[in-house]
Amino acid sequence: MSCDSRRPVSKDQFEGTLIGLALGDALGAPFEGGPIERLLWRCIGRTADGKRRWTDDTQMSLDLAASLIANGRIIEDDIAQRFAASYQWRRGYGPGAAKVLKRIRRGMPWRQANRSVFASGSYGNGGAMRAPVIGIYYQHQAEMLEDACQQSAVVTHAHVLAIDGARLIAHATALAVRHREPVQIMSKVMGLRLDRAFERPLALAQQWLCGGHRPSPAEVAKQLGNGISAVASTPTAVFVALRFVHEPFTDMVNFVCEGGGDTDTIAAMSGAIWGAVNGYSALPVASIAQLEQAQMIRNVAASLFARRQAG
Ligand code: R7I
Ligand code: MG
Ligand code: MG
């Protein structure tokens, strides 16, 4: 195990981030929510040829990546149109996000739609679940990463807590591309200026990581959260990713699924961070073979890498 070695980012890490995200999403989706959501996913969670479907987390990440590939930077109007055009109820979007996207599709400007369901904008984790794309793309440009987090989240998630959740996940992914040591990544994450609501869960996560404490899935869910809000899921995803970063991907996803709650999104975010550290080549081959449109996602990651290299 290398100690905090600085590495040039590789295509393998771009692919690892996006496929790690999609795998976490698809493997976590059957365990998301309560009995009704799980039953529904049993009916619609497989493609005609038996592959595991991914959900809104992956769809929005692919839309964001496609926009960056096309434009080289974040253009809010473009990502709003792409998010709205891709919306399909069967991808399991959050209820508020679904309304926002349908309104944008009907012609409402995103600056109006993003505060039309909740007056201050949504504090859900929908802005954070796509933030790994920002993290890998801007991993060497801290200021641009900050702006891009804000811009990519705000079109659907205007609330400060949603934007800070996106910043946390994007920075954690960017740090994961360059460093391998969990404690090192965690201490850098602690230096981000986030809303006070993130302080307690992040401090506890750091304490656990530094002390070598191995909490159970139930303890993580209880102490850090497993909910649909950015505050109740993004510190959890960062902790889980760092706790399992040198252990098998599948063990990490099983841990998230055992913790319950917003399993697809927590596994998607931790899967992306895990993939950023370890790369595509470390992901489980058998699970990738079962993943809906895995090759397409890999191609998107490769194009994003090429766009990044082109400057
Ligand atoms: O954040 P969002 O896109 O949800 C993503 C989640 C992920 O788990 C996906 O996998 C998918 O399952 O959904 O969706 P939103 O609807 O914007 O936010 C999620 C939920 O948080 C909302 O439906 C509300 O229940 C709650 N919420 C709020 N409640 C009250 N006031 C978000 N913002 C507010 C608020 O301001
Ligand atoms: Mg989802
Ligand atoms: Mg979810």
mmCIF file of C-alpha atoms and ligand atoms in Angstrom:
data_model
loop_
_atom_site.group_PDB
_atom_site.id
_atom_site.type_symbol
_atom_site.label_atom_id
_atom_site.label_comp_id
_atom_site.label_asym_id
_atom_site.label_seq_id
_atom_site.Cartn_x
_atom_site.Cartn_y
_atom_site.Cartn_z
ATOM 1 C CA MET A 1 0.000 0.000 0.000
ATOM 2 C CA SER A 2 1.519 3.306 -1.031
ATOM 3 C CA CYS A 3 1.468 6.146 1.449
ATOM 4 C CA ASP A 4 -0.321 9.166 0.010
ATOM 5 C CA SER A 5 1.507 8.890 -3.304
ATOM 6 C CA ARG A 6 0.590 11.562 -5.847
ATOM 7 C CA ARG A 7 -0.376 9.918 -9.110
ATOM 8 C CA PRO A 8 -1.203 11.281 -12.535
ATOM 9 C CA VAL A 9 -4.852 10.497 -13.190
ATOM 10 C CA SER A 10 -5.453 7.557 -15.534
ATOM 11 C CA LYS A 11 -8.233 6.444 -17.879
ATOM 12 C CA ASP A 12 -8.590 3.440 -15.583
ATOM 13 C CA GLN A 13 -9.552 5.805 -12.745
ATOM 14 C CA PHE A 14 -12.089 7.704 -14.860
ATOM 15 C CA GLU A 15 -13.656 4.376 -15.849
ATOM 16 C CA GLY A 16 -13.417 3.153 -12.257
ATOM 17 C CA THR A 17 -15.269 6.227 -11.015
ATOM 18 C CA LEU A 18 -18.177 5.984 -13.452
ATOM 19 C CA ILE A 19 -18.510 2.196 -13.434
ATOM 20 C CA GLY A 20 -18.049 2.168 -9.629
ATOM 21 C CA LEU A 21 -20.898 4.668 -9.383
ATOM 22 C CA ALA A 22 -23.196 2.708 -11.715
ATOM 23 C CA LEU A 23 -22.412 -0.624 -10.023
ATOM 24 C CA GLY A 24 -23.078 0.812 -6.549
ATOM 25 C CA ASP A 25 -26.330 2.276 -7.864
ATOM 26 C CA ALA A 26 -27.500 -0.938 -9.581
ATOM 27 C CA LEU A 27 -26.453 -3.257 -6.726
ATOM 28 C CA GLY A 28 -27.877 -0.919 -4.069
ATOM 29 C CA ALA A 29 -31.203 -0.233 -5.817
ATOM 30 C CA PRO A 30 -32.972 -3.501 -4.805
ATOM 31 C CA PHE A 31 -32.423 -2.562 -1.137
ATOM 32 C CA GLU A 32 -33.502 1.100 -1.292
ATOM 33 C CA GLY A 33 -36.391 2.362 0.830
ATOM 34 C CA GLY A 34 -39.194 0.292 2.363
ATOM 35 C CA PRO A 35 -41.112 -2.859 1.291
ATOM 36 C CA ILE A 36 -43.124 -1.099 -1.442
ATOM 37 C CA GLU A 37 -40.062 0.392 -3.161
ATOM 38 C CA ARG A 38 -38.264 -2.969 -2.941
ATOM 39 C CA LEU A 39 -41.224 -4.831 -4.413
ATOM 40 C CA LEU A 40 -41.459 -2.334 -7.275
ATOM 41 C CA TRP A 41 -37.759 -2.723 -8.024
ATOM 42 C CA ARG A 42 -38.164 -6.521 -8.121
ATOM 43 C CA CYS A 43 -40.612 -5.957 -10.984
ATOM 44 C CA ILE A 44 -38.676 -3.350 -12.984
ATOM 45 C CA GLY A 45 -35.068 -3.711 -11.801
ATOM 46 C CA ARG A 46 -33.852 -5.959 -14.642
ATOM 47 C CA THR A 47 -33.512 -5.353 -18.384
ATOM 48 C CA ALA A 48 -35.105 -7.742 -20.892
ATOM 49 C CA ASP A 49 -31.798 -9.633 -21.097
ATOM 50 C CA GLY A 50 -31.490 -9.902 -17.296
ATOM 51 C CA LYS A 51 -28.982 -7.126 -16.585
ATOM 52 C CA ARG A 52 -29.221 -5.041 -13.402
ATOM 53 C CA ARG A 53 -30.711 -1.655 -14.107
ATOM 54 C CA TRP A 54 -29.211 1.509 -12.695
ATOM 55 C CA THR A 55 -31.295 4.467 -11.536
ATOM 56 C CA ASP A 56 -31.404 8.287 -11.649
ATOM 57 C CA ASP A 57 -27.999 8.492 -9.918
ATOM 58 C CA THR A 58 -26.258 7.002 -12.946
ATOM 59 C CA GLN A 59 -28.522 8.671 -15.507
ATOM 60 C CA MET A 60 -27.780 12.157 -14.186
ATOM 61 C CA SER A 61 -24.051 11.383 -13.927
ATOM 62 C CA LEU A 62 -24.041 10.275 -17.581
ATOM 63 C CA ASP A 63 -25.949 13.426 -18.598
ATOM 64 C CA LEU A 64 -23.462 15.602 -16.740
ATOM 65 C CA ALA A 65 -20.520 13.757 -18.296
ATOM 66 C CA ALA A 66 -22.048 14.092 -21.783
ATOM 67 C CA SER A 67 -22.453 17.834 -21.255
ATOM 68 C CA LEU A 68 -18.815 18.197 -20.176
ATOM 69 C CA ILE A 69 -17.653 16.128 -23.152
ATOM 70 C CA ALA A 70 -19.655 18.353 -25.515
ATOM 71 C CA ASN A 71 -18.796 21.735 -23.955
ATOM 72 C CA GLY A 72 -15.582 21.234 -21.966
ATOM 73 C CA ARG A 73 -17.126 23.057 -18.995
ATOM 74 C CA ILE A 74 -20.382 23.316 -17.078
ATOM 75 C CA ILE A 75 -23.149 25.146 -18.902
ATOM 76 C CA GLU A 76 -26.175 25.155 -16.632
ATOM 77 C CA ASP A 77 -28.765 25.575 -19.406
ATOM 78 C CA ASP A 78 -27.296 22.601 -21.248
ATOM 79 C CA ILE A 79 -27.266 20.260 -18.270
ATOM 80 C CA ALA A 80 -30.800 21.333 -17.296
ATOM 81 C CA GLN A 81 -32.014 20.377 -20.791
ATOM 82 C CA ARG A 82 -30.142 17.070 -20.738
ATOM 83 C CA PHE A 83 -31.461 16.159 -17.256
ATOM 84 C CA ALA A 84 -35.005 17.006 -18.317
ATOM 85 C CA ALA A 85 -34.775 15.115 -21.631
ATOM 86 C CA SER A 86 -33.505 11.954 -19.894
ATOM 87 C CA TYR A 87 -36.171 11.899 -17.173
ATOM 88 C CA GLN A 88 -38.092 8.603 -17.004
ATOM 89 C CA TRP A 89 -40.158 7.634 -13.948
ATOM 90 C CA ARG A 90 -38.786 4.078 -13.953
ATOM 91 C CA ARG A 91 -35.295 5.354 -13.087
ATOM 92 C CA GLY A 92 -36.618 6.156 -9.589
ATOM 93 C CA TYR A 93 -36.003 9.911 -9.392
ATOM 94 C CA GLY A 94 -36.743 11.684 -6.101
ATOM 95 C CA PRO A 95 -40.322 13.040 -6.016
ATOM 96 C CA GLY A 96 -39.266 16.705 -5.971
ATOM 97 C CA ALA A 97 -36.624 16.216 -8.658
ATOM 98 C CA ALA A 98 -39.181 14.474 -10.893
ATOM 99 C CA LYS A 99 -41.488 17.503 -10.692
ATOM 100 C CA VAL A 100 -38.641 19.950 -11.360
ATOM 101 C CA LEU A 101 -37.484 18.004 -14.424
ATOM 102 C CA LYS A 102 -40.984 17.663 -15.861
ATOM 103 C CA ARG A 103 -41.478 21.426 -15.458
ATOM 104 C CA ILE A 104 -38.198 22.178 -17.237
ATOM 105 C CA ARG A 105 -39.236 19.810 -20.002
ATOM 106 C CA ARG A 106 -42.501 21.738 -20.359
ATOM 107 C CA GLY A 107 -40.518 24.965 -20.816
ATOM 108 C CA MET A 108 -40.188 26.454 -17.333
ATOM 109 C CA PRO A 109 -36.740 28.080 -16.903
ATOM 110 C CA TRP A 110 -34.588 26.004 -14.533
ATOM 111 C CA ARG A 111 -34.011 29.097 -12.358
ATOM 112 C CA GLN A 112 -37.715 29.050 -11.591
ATOM 113 C CA ALA A 113 -38.266 25.284 -11.590
ATOM 114 C CA ASN A 114 -35.495 24.598 -9.059
ATOM 115 C CA ARG A 115 -37.407 26.534 -6.354
ATOM 116 C CA SER A 116 -40.905 25.619 -7.484
ATOM 117 C CA VAL A 117 -41.275 22.528 -5.268
ATOM 118 C CA PHE A 118 -39.335 23.615 -2.148
ATOM 119 C CA ALA A 119 -38.973 27.379 -1.650
ATOM 120 C CA SER A 120 -35.252 27.211 -0.785
ATOM 121 C CA GLY A 121 -34.598 24.429 -3.283
ATOM 122 C CA SER A 122 -34.258 20.720 -2.511
ATOM 123 C CA TYR A 123 -31.836 19.565 0.204
ATOM 124 C CA GLY A 124 -31.942 16.015 -1.201
ATOM 125 C CA ASN A 125 -28.804 14.167 -2.276
ATOM 126 C CA GLY A 126 -29.594 14.423 -6.013
ATOM 127 C CA GLY A 127 -26.909 17.059 -6.545
ATOM 128 C CA ALA A 128 -24.291 15.022 -4.677
ATOM 129 C CA MET A 129 -24.945 11.692 -6.396
ATOM 130 C CA ARG A 130 -23.653 13.079 -9.729
ATOM 131 C CA ALA A 131 -20.780 15.079 -8.172
ATOM 132 C CA PRO A 132 -18.103 12.359 -8.704
ATOM 133 C CA VAL A 133 -18.134 13.419 -12.372
ATOM 134 C CA ILE A 134 -17.127 16.932 -11.285
ATOM 135 C CA GLY A 135 -14.529 15.486 -8.917
ATOM 136 C CA ILE A 136 -12.633 13.511 -11.548
ATOM 137 C CA TYR A 137 -12.945 16.142 -14.262
ATOM 138 C CA TYR A 138 -11.692 19.049 -12.118
ATOM 139 C CA GLN A 139 -9.431 17.054 -9.813
ATOM 140 C CA HIS A 140 -6.460 19.406 -10.274
ATOM 141 C CA GLN A 141 -8.411 22.678 -10.344
ATOM 142 C CA ALA A 142 -9.838 23.357 -6.891
ATOM 143 C CA GLU A 143 -11.475 26.693 -7.730
ATOM 144 C CA MET A 144 -13.089 25.421 -10.911
ATOM 145 C CA LEU A 145 -14.245 22.354 -9.015
ATOM 146 C CA GLU A 146 -16.000 24.600 -6.485
ATOM 147 C CA ASP A 147 -17.784 26.598 -9.201
ATOM 148 C CA ALA A 148 -18.705 23.459 -11.126
ATOM 149 C CA CYS A 149 -20.242 21.839 -8.001
ATOM 150 C CA GLN A 150 -22.431 24.836 -7.423
ATOM 151 C CA GLN A 151 -23.445 25.099 -11.098
ATOM 152 C CA SER A 152 -24.124 21.402 -11.626
ATOM 153 C CA ALA A 153 -26.162 21.019 -8.424
ATOM 154 C CA VAL A 154 -28.188 24.231 -8.527
ATOM 155 C CA VAL A 155 -30.232 23.444 -11.631
ATOM 156 C CA THR A 156 -32.208 20.892 -9.612
ATOM 157 C CA HIS A 157 -30.886 21.341 -6.034
ATOM 158 C CA ALA A 158 -30.623 24.997 -5.014
ATOM 159 C CA HIS A 159 -30.510 24.395 -1.239
ATOM 160 C CA VAL A 160 -27.168 25.178 0.429
ATOM 161 C CA LEU A 161 -27.068 21.729 2.076
ATOM 162 C CA ALA A 162 -27.526 19.981 -1.275
ATOM 163 C CA ILE A 163 -24.727 22.062 -2.796
ATOM 164 C CA ASP A 164 -22.438 21.378 0.164
ATOM 165 C CA GLY A 165 -23.185 17.655 -0.164
ATOM 166 C CA ALA A 166 -22.131 17.896 -3.815
ATOM 167 C CA ARG A 167 -18.946 19.730 -2.779
ATOM 168 C CA LEU A 168 -18.136 17.045 -0.213
ATOM 169 C CA ILE A 169 -18.538 14.186 -2.715
ATOM 170 C CA ALA A 170 -16.728 15.988 -5.545
ATOM 171 C CA HIS A 171 -13.750 16.866 -3.331
ATOM 172 C CA ALA A 172 -13.625 13.362 -1.847
ATOM 173 C CA THR A 173 -13.549 11.906 -5.383
ATOM 174 C CA ALA A 174 -10.861 14.378 -6.512
ATOM 175 C CA LEU A 175 -8.741 13.535 -3.465
ATOM 176 C CA ALA A 176 -9.286 9.831 -4.055
ATOM 177 C CA VAL A 177 -7.853 10.162 -7.558
ATOM 178 C CA ARG A 178 -4.586 11.479 -6.150
ATOM 179 C CA HIS A 179 -4.204 9.792 -2.764
ATOM 180 C CA ARG A 180 -4.636 6.295 -1.478
ATOM 181 C CA GLU A 181 -4.571 6.716 2.279
ATOM 182 C CA PRO A 182 -8.037 6.970 3.906
ATOM 183 C CA VAL A 183 -6.864 8.998 6.910
ATOM 184 C CA GLN A 184 -5.087 11.470 4.620
ATOM 185 C CA ILE A 185 -8.160 11.892 2.406
ATOM 186 C CA MET A 186 -10.373 12.322 5.479
ATOM 187 C CA SER A 187 -8.181 14.997 7.007
ATOM 188 C CA LYS A 188 -8.255 16.985 3.742
ATOM 189 C CA VAL A 189 -12.041 16.598 3.573
ATOM 190 C CA MET A 190 -12.262 18.040 7.100
ATOM 191 C CA GLY A 191 -10.636 21.224 5.785
ATOM 192 C CA LEU A 192 -13.534 21.961 3.407
ATOM 193 C CA ARG A 193 -15.721 24.761 4.641
ATOM 194 C CA LEU A 194 -19.104 23.063 4.720
ATOM 195 C CA ASP A 195 -22.306 23.972 6.514
ATOM 196 C CA ARG A 196 -22.252 23.198 10.260
ATOM 197 C CA ALA A 197 -24.742 20.375 9.720
ATOM 198 C CA PHE A 198 -21.893 18.278 8.245
ATOM 199 C CA GLU A 199 -19.517 18.831 11.178
ATOM 200 C CA ARG A 200 -20.746 16.160 13.595
ATOM 201 C CA PRO A 201 -21.004 13.226 11.135
ATOM 202 C CA LEU A 202 -17.671 14.067 9.514
ATOM 203 C CA ALA A 203 -15.909 14.434 12.876
ATOM 204 C CA LEU A 204 -17.245 11.040 13.944
ATOM 205 C CA ALA A 205 -16.215 9.470 10.634
ATOM 206 C CA GLN A 206 -12.707 10.830 11.095
ATOM 207 C CA GLN A 207 -12.576 9.574 14.676
ATOM 208 C CA TRP A 208 -13.611 6.089 13.528
ATOM 209 C CA LEU A 209 -11.096 6.005 10.671
ATOM 210 C CA CYS A 210 -8.181 7.300 12.751
ATOM 211 C CA GLY A 211 -9.013 5.005 15.676
ATOM 212 C CA GLY A 212 -9.447 1.942 13.455
ATOM 213 C CA HIS A 213 -13.000 1.509 14.774
ATOM 214 C CA ARG A 214 -15.101 -0.847 12.638
ATOM 215 C CA PRO A 215 -18.743 0.150 13.247
ATOM 216 C CA SER A 216 -21.552 -2.159 12.117
ATOM 217 C CA PRO A 217 -23.842 -1.115 9.238
ATOM 218 C CA ALA A 218 -26.572 -0.364 11.805
ATOM 219 C CA GLU A 219 -24.243 1.871 13.829
ATOM 220 C CA VAL A 220 -23.174 3.774 10.707
ATOM 221 C CA ALA A 221 -26.822 4.233 9.677
ATOM 222 C CA LYS A 222 -27.757 5.413 13.178
ATOM 223 C CA GLN A 223 -24.813 7.747 13.786
ATOM 224 C CA LEU A 224 -24.042 9.099 10.308
ATOM 225 C CA GLY A 225 -27.406 8.584 8.615
ATOM 226 C CA ASN A 226 -28.775 6.623 5.664
ATOM 227 C CA GLY A 227 -31.435 9.049 4.462
ATOM 228 C CA ILE A 228 -32.283 10.796 1.219
ATOM 229 C CA SER A 229 -31.020 14.222 2.324
ATOM 230 C CA ALA A 230 -27.488 15.333 1.460
ATOM 231 C CA VAL A 231 -26.556 15.667 5.143
ATOM 232 C CA ALA A 232 -27.832 12.185 6.008
ATOM 233 C CA SER A 233 -26.028 10.390 3.183
ATOM 234 C CA THR A 234 -22.881 12.133 1.908
ATOM 235 C CA PRO A 235 -20.732 11.825 5.101
ATOM 236 C CA THR A 236 -21.895 8.186 5.266
ATOM 237 C CA ALA A 237 -20.782 7.545 1.684
ATOM 238 C CA VAL A 238 -17.375 9.134 2.306
ATOM 239 C CA PHE A 239 -16.854 7.113 5.487
ATOM 240 C CA VAL A 240 -17.884 3.815 3.868
ATOM 241 C CA ALA A 241 -15.682 4.416 0.812
ATOM 242 C CA LEU A 242 -12.634 5.152 2.987
ATOM 243 C CA ARG A 243 -13.366 2.318 5.416
ATOM 244 C CA PHE A 244 -13.429 -0.178 2.494
ATOM 245 C CA VAL A 245 -10.998 1.439 0.089
ATOM 246 C CA HIS A 246 -8.423 -1.338 0.460
ATOM 247 C CA GLU A 247 -11.028 -4.107 0.716
ATOM 248 C CA PRO A 248 -13.206 -5.751 -1.964
ATOM 249 C CA PHE A 249 -15.781 -3.515 -3.690
ATOM 250 C CA THR A 250 -18.514 -6.091 -3.122
ATOM 251 C CA ASP A 251 -17.932 -6.105 0.655
ATOM 252 C CA MET A 252 -18.439 -2.346 0.645
ATOM 253 C CA VAL A 253 -21.708 -2.529 -1.290
ATOM 254 C CA ASN A 254 -23.010 -5.345 0.928
ATOM 255 C CA PHE A 255 -22.230 -3.181 3.958
ATOM 256 C CA VAL A 256 -24.263 -0.290 2.502
ATOM 257 C CA CYS A 257 -27.176 -2.576 1.624
ATOM 258 C CA GLU A 258 -27.221 -3.971 5.165
ATOM 259 C CA GLY A 259 -27.435 -0.408 6.527
ATOM 260 C CA GLY A 260 -30.659 0.192 4.554
ATOM 261 C CA GLY A 261 -32.229 3.545 3.664
ATOM 262 C CA ASP A 262 -31.002 5.272 0.514
ATOM 263 C CA THR A 263 -28.834 2.319 -0.474
ATOM 264 C CA ASP A 264 -28.517 2.988 -4.213
ATOM 265 C CA THR A 265 -27.296 6.531 -3.709
ATOM 266 C CA ILE A 266 -24.953 5.832 -0.792
ATOM 267 C CA ALA A 267 -23.481 2.860 -2.707
ATOM 268 C CA ALA A 268 -23.231 4.965 -5.900
ATOM 269 C CA MET A 269 -21.275 7.734 -4.158
ATOM 270 C CA SER A 270 -19.023 5.382 -2.192
ATOM 271 C CA GLY A 271 -18.633 3.195 -5.297
ATOM 272 C CA ALA A 272 -17.405 6.181 -7.299
ATOM 273 C CA ILE A 273 -14.845 7.148 -4.636
ATOM 274 C CA TRP A 274 -13.677 3.516 -4.346
ATOM 275 C CA GLY A 275 -13.369 3.361 -8.147
ATOM 276 C CA ALA A 276 -11.422 6.643 -8.255
ATOM 277 C CA VAL A 277 -8.787 5.184 -5.925
ATOM 278 C CA ASN A 278 -8.570 1.650 -7.300
ATOM 279 C CA GLY A 279 -9.570 2.053 -10.952
ATOM 280 C CA TYR A 280 -11.788 0.034 -13.272
ATOM 281 C CA SER A 281 -9.383 -2.902 -13.312
ATOM 282 C CA ALA A 282 -10.011 -3.546 -9.596
ATOM 283 C CA LEU A 283 -13.825 -3.705 -9.916
ATOM 284 C CA PRO A 284 -15.563 -7.132 -9.836
ATOM 285 C CA VAL A 285 -15.731 -8.526 -13.373
ATOM 286 C CA ALA A 286 -18.789 -10.707 -12.680
ATOM 287 C CA SER A 287 -20.803 -7.708 -11.444
ATOM 288 C CA ILE A 288 -19.803 -5.591 -14.449
ATOM 289 C CA ALA A 289 -20.988 -8.402 -16.746
ATOM 290 C CA GLN A 290 -24.413 -8.111 -15.076
ATOM 291 C CA LEU A 291 -24.603 -4.300 -15.325
ATOM 292 C CA GLU A 292 -26.962 -2.571 -17.778
ATOM 293 C CA GLN A 293 -25.022 -0.854 -20.611
ATOM 294 C CA ALA A 294 -21.656 -1.243 -18.892
ATOM 295 C CA GLN A 295 -19.709 -0.771 -22.134
ATOM 296 C CA MET A 296 -21.584 2.450 -22.938
ATOM 297 C CA ILE A 297 -20.746 3.843 -19.483
ATOM 298 C CA ARG A 298 -17.121 2.861 -19.928
ATOM 299 C CA ASN A 299 -17.067 4.640 -23.292
ATOM 300 C CA VAL A 300 -18.485 7.804 -21.710
ATOM 301 C CA ALA A 301 -15.763 7.672 -19.051
ATOM 302 C CA ALA A 302 -13.084 7.229 -21.732
ATOM 303 C CA SER A 303 -14.459 10.201 -23.704
ATOM 304 C CA LEU A 304 -14.511 12.326 -20.556
ATOM 305 C CA PHE A 305 -10.897 11.370 -19.909
ATOM 306 C CA ALA A 306 -9.957 12.275 -23.495
ATOM 307 C CA ARG A 307 -11.749 15.637 -23.134
ATOM 308 C CA ARG A 308 -9.851 16.289 -19.899
ATOM 309 C CA GLN A 309 -6.527 15.421 -21.512
ATOM 310 C CA ALA A 310 -7.313 17.707 -24.464
ATOM 311 C CA GLY A 311 -7.646 20.617 -21.988
HETATM 312 O O1 R7I B 1 -32.568 14.814 -4.079
HETATM 313 P P1 R7I B 1 -33.355 14.044 -5.049
HETATM 314 O O2 R7I B 1 -32.985 14.138 -6.475
HETATM 315 O O3 R7I B 1 -33.402 12.579 -4.564
HETATM 316 C C1 R7I B 1 -32.482 11.709 -4.914
HETATM 317 C C2 R7I B 1 -32.885 10.435 -4.301
HETATM 318 C C3 R7I B 1 -31.846 9.447 -4.448
HETATM 319 O O4 R7I B 1 -31.980 8.550 -3.380
HETATM 320 C C4 R7I B 1 -32.216 8.755 -5.734
HETATM 321 O O5 R7I B 1 -31.734 7.456 -5.758
HETATM 322 C C5 R7I B 1 -33.731 8.786 -5.728
HETATM 323 O O6 R7I B 1 -34.268 7.682 -5.079
HETATM 324 O O7 R7I B 1 -34.039 9.952 -4.989
HETATM 325 O O8 R7I B 1 -34.897 14.280 -4.928
HETATM 326 P P2 R7I B 1 -35.737 15.413 -4.187
HETATM 327 O O9 R7I B 1 -37.149 15.017 -4.353
HETATM 328 O O10 R7I B 1 -35.279 16.745 -4.639
HETATM 329 O O11 R7I B 1 -35.313 15.283 -2.655
HETATM 330 C C6 R7I B 1 -35.525 14.092 -1.960
HETATM 331 C C7 R7I B 1 -36.556 14.302 -0.854
HETATM 332 O O12 R7I B 1 -35.991 15.094 0.194
HETATM 333 C C8 R7I B 1 -37.811 15.067 -1.237
HETATM 334 O O13 R7I B 1 -38.705 14.279 -1.974
HETATM 335 C C9 R7I B 1 -38.319 15.474 0.132
HETATM 336 O O14 R7I B 1 -38.943 14.388 0.786
HETATM 337 C C10 R7I B 1 -37.032 15.817 0.847
HETATM 338 N N1 R7I B 1 -36.741 17.263 0.737
HETATM 339 C C11 R7I B 1 -37.388 18.226 1.390
HETATM 340 N N2 R7I B 1 -38.425 18.148 2.248
HETATM 341 C C12 R7I B 1 -38.873 19.314 2.781
HETATM 342 N N3 R7I B 1 -38.309 20.511 2.471
HETATM 343 C C13 R7I B 1 -35.784 17.859 -0.009
HETATM 344 N N4 R7I B 1 -35.800 19.191 0.157
HETATM 345 C C14 R7I B 1 -36.778 19.456 1.030
HETATM 346 C C15 R7I B 1 -37.277 20.665 1.603
HETATM 347 O O15 R7I B 1 -36.806 21.789 1.379
HETATM 348 MG MG MG B 2 -31.557 6.370 -7.490
HETATM 349 MG MG MG B 3 -31.357 6.728 -3.855
#
